[in-house]
Coordinates of N, CA and C in Angstrom, one line a residue:
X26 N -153.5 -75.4 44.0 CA -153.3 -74.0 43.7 C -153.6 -73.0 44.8
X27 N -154.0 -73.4 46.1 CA -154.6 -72.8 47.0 C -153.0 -71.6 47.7
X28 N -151.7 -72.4 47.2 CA -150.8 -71.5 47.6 C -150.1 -70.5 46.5
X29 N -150.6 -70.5 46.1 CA -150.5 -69.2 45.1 C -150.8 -68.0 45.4
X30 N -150.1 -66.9 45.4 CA -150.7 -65.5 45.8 C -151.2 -65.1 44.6
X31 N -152.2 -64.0 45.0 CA -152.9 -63.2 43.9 C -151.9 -62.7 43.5
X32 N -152.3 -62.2 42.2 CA -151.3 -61.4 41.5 C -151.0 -60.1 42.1
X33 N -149.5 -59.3 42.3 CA -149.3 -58.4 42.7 C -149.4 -58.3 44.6
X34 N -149.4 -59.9 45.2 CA -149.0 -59.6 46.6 C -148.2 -60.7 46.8
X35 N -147.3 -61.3 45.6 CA -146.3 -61.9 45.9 C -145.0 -61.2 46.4
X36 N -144.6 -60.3 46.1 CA -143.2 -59.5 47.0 C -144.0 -58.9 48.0
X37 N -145.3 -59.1 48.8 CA -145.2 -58.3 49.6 C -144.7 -59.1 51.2
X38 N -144.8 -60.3 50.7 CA -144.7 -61.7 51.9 C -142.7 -61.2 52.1
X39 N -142.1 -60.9 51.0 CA -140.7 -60.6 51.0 C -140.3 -59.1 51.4
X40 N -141.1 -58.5 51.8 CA -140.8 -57.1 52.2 C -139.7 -57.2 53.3
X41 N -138.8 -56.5 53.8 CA -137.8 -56.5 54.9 C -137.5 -57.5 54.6
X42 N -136.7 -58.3 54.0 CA -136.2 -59.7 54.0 C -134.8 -59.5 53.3
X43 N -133.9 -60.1 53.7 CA -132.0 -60.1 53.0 C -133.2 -61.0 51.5
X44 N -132.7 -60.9 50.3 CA -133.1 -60.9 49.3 C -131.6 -61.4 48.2
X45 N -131.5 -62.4 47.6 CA -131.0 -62.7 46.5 C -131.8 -62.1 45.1
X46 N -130.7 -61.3 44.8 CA -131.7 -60.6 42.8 C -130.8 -61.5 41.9
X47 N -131.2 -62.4 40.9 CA -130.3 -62.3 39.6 C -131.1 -61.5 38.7
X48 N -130.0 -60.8 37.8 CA -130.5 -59.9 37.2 C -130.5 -60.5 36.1
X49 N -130.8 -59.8 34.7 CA -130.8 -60.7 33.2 C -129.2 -60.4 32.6
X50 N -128.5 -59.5 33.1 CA -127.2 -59.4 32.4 C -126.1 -60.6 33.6
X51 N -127.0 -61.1 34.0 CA -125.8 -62.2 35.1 C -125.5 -62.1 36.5
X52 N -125.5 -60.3 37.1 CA -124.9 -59.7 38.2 C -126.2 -60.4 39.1
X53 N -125.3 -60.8 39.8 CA -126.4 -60.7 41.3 C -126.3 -59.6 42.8
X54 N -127.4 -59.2 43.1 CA -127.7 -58.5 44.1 C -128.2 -59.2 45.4
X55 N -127.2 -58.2 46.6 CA -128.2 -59.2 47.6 C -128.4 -57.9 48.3
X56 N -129.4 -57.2 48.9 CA -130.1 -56.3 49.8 C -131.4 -57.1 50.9
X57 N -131.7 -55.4 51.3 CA -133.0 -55.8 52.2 C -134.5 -55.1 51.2
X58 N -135.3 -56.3 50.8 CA -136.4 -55.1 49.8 C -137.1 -54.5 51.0
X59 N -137.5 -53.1 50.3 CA -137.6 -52.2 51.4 C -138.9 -52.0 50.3
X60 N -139.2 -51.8 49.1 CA -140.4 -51.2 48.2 C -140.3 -51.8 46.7
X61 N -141.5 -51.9 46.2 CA -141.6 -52.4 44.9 C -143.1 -51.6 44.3
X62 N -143.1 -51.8 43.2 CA -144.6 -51.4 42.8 C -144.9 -52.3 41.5
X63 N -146.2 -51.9 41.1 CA -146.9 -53.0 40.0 C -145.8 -53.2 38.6
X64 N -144.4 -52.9 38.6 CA -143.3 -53.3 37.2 C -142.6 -54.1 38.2
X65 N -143.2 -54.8 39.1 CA -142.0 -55.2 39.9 C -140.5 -54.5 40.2
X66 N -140.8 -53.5 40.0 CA -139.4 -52.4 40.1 C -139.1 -52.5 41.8
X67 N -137.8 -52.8 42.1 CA -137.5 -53.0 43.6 C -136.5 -52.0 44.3
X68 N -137.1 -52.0 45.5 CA -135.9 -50.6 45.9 C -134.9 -51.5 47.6
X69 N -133.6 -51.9 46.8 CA -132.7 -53.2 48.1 C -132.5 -51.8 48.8
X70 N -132.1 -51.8 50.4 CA -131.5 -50.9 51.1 C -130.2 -52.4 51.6
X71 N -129.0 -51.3 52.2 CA -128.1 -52.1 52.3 C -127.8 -53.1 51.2
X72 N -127.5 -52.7 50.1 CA -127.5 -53.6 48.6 C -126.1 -53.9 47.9
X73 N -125.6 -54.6 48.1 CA -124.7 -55.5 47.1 C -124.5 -55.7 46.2
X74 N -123.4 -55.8 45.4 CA -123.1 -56.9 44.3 C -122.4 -58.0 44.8
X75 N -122.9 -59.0 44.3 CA -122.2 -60.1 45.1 C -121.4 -61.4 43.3
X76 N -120.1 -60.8 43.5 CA -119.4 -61.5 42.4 C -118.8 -63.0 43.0
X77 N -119.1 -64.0 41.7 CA -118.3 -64.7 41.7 C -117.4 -65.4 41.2
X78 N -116.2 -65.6 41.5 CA -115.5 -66.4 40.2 C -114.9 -67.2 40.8
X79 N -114.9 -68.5 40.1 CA -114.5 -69.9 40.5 C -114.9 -70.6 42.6
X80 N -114.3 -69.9 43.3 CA -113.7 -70.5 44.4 C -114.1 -69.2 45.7
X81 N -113.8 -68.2 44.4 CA -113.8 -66.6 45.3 C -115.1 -65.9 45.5
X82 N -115.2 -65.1 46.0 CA -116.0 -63.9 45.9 C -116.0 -62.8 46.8
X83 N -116.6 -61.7 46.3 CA -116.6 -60.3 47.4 C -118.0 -60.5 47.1
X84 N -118.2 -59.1 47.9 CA -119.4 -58.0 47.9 C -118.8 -57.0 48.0
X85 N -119.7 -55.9 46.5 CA -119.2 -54.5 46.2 C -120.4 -53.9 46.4
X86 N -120.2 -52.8 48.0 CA -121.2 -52.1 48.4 C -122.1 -50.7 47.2
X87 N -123.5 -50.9 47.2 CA -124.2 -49.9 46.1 C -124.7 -49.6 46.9
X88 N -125.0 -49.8 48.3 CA -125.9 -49.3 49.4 C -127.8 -49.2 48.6
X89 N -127.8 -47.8 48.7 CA -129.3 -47.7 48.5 C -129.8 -48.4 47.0
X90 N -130.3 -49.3 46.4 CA -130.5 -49.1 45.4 C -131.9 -49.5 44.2
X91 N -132.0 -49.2 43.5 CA -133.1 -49.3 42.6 C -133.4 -50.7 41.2
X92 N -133.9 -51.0 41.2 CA -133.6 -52.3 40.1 C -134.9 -52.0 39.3
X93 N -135.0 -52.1 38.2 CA -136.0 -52.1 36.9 C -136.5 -53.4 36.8
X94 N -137.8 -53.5 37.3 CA -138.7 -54.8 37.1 C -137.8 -55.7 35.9
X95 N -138.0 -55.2 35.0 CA -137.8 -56.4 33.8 C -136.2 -57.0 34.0
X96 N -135.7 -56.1 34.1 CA -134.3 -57.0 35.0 C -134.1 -58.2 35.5
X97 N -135.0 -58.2 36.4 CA -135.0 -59.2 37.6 C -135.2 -60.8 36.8
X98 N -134.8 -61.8 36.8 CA -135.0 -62.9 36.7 C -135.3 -63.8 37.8
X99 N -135.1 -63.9 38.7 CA -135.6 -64.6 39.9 C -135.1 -63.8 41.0
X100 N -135.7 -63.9 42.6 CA -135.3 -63.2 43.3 C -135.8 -64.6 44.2
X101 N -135.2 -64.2 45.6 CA -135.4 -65.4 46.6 C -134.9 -64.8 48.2
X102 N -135.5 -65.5 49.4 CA -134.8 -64.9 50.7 C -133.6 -65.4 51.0
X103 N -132.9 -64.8 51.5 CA -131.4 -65.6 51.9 C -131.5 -66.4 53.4
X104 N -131.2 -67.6 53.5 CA -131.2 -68.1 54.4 C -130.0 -68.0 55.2
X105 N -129.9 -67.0 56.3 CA -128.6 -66.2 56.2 C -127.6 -67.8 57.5
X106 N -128.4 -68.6 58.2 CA -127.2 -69.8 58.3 C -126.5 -70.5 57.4
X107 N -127.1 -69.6 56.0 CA -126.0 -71.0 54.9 C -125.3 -69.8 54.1
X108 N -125.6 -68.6 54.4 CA -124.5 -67.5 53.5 C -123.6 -66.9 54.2
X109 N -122.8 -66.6 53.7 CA -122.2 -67.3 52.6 C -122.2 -68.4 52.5
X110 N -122.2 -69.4 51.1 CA -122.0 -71.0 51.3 C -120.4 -71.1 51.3
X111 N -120.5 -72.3 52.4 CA -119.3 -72.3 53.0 C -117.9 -73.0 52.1
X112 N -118.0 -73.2 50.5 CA -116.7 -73.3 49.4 C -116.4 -72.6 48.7
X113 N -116.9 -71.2 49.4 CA -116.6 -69.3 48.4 C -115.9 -69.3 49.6
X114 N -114.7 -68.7 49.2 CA -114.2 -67.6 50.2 C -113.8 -66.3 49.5
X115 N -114.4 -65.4 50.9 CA -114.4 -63.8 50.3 C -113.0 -63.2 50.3
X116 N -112.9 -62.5 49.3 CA -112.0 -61.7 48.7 C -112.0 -60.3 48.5
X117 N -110.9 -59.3 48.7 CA -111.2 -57.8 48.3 C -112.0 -57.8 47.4
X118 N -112.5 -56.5 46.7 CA -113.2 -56.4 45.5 C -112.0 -56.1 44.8
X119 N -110.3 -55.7 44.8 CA -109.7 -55.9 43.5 C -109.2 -57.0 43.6
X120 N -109.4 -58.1 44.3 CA -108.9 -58.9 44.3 C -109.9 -60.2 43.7
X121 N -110.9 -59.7 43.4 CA -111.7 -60.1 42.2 C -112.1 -59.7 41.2
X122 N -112.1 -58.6 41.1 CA -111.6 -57.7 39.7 C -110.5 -58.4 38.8
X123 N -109.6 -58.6 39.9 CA -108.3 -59.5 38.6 C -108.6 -61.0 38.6
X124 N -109.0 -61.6 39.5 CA -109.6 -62.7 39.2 C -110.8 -62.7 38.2
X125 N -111.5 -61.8 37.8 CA -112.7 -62.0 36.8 C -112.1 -61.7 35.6
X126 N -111.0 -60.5 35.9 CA -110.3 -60.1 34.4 C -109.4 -61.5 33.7
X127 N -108.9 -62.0 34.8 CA -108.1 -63.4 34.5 C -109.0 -64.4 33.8
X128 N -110.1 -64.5 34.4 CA -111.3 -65.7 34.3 C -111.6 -65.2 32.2
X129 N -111.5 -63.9 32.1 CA -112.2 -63.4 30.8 C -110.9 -63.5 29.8
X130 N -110.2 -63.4 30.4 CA -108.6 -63.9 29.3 C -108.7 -65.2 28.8
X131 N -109.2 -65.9 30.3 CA -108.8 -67.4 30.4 C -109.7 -68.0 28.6
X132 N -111.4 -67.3 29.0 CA -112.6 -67.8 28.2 C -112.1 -67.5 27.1
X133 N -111.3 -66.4 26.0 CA -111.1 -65.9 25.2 C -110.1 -66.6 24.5
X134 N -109.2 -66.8 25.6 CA -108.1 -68.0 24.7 C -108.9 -69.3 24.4
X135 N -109.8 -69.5 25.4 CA -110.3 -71.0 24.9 C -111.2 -71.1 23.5
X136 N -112.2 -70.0 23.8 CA -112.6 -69.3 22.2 C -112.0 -69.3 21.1
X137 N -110.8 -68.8 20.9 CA -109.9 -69.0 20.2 C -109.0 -70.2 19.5
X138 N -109.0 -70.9 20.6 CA -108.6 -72.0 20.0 C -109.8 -73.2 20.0
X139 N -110.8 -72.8 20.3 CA -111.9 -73.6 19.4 C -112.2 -73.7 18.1
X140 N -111.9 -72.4 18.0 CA -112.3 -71.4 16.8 C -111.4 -72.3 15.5
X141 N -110.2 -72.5 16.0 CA -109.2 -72.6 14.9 C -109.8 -73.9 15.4
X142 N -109.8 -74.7 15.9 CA -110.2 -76.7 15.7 C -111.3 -76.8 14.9
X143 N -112.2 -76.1 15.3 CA -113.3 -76.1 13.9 C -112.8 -76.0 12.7
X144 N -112.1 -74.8 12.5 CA -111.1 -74.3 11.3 C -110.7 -75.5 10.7
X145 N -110.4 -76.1 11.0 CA -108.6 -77.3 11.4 C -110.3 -78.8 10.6
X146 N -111.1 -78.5 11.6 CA -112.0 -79.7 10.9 C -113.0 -79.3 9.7
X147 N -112.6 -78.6 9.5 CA -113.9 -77.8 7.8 C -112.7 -78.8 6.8
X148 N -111.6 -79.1 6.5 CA -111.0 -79.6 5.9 C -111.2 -80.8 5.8
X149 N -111.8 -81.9 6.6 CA -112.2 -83.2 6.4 C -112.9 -83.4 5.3

């Protein structure tokens, strides 16, 4: 247990650092943490969204931004010789816009026709 930080000076070892955020609604953020305080509330400079779907992805610039401690679900440094990982290839951001809108059609039709096979087996 000797590598354990005290409580409350674990992000400080992450200050200035390219930073991976997932957040609790899914989106991930990548910035530089520049400040935090005791809600773990984080303030990325140079801050991203970084979307992905299947094969693709962008980054959609938020520049300065703020994140709400309870948000956060993990956060980590980016090891910037392996980022991007090299079986994304980057895309406009409308050009994954309709790729995620595609991806959300795609999930809905499959929904749907689960829906009805269940349906289809309540009759056994």
């Amino acid at each position: 247990m000797e590598d354990v930080p005290p409580p409350g000076t674990a992000l400080v070892e992450e200050l200035d650092k390219r930073l991976l955020v997932q957040l609790r609604d899914g989106r991930k953020l990548v910035g530089i943490l520049r400040s935090f305080d005791q809600f773990a509330n984080l303030v990325l400079e140079k801050a991203t969204e970084r979307i992905i779907v299947g094969s693709l992805y962008a980054e959609v610039p938020l520049g300065l931004y703020v994140v709400r401690g309870e948000n956060v679900v993990l956060l980590g440094e980016i090891d910037e010789s392996k980022d991007p990982p090299h079986q994304l290839r980057q895309v406009s951001e409308s050009e994954i816009k309709q790729a995620r809108k595609g991806e959300a059609e795609a999930d809905k039709i499959k929904s749907t026709m689960k829906a009805r096979m269940n349906f289809l087996n309540d009759f056994d």
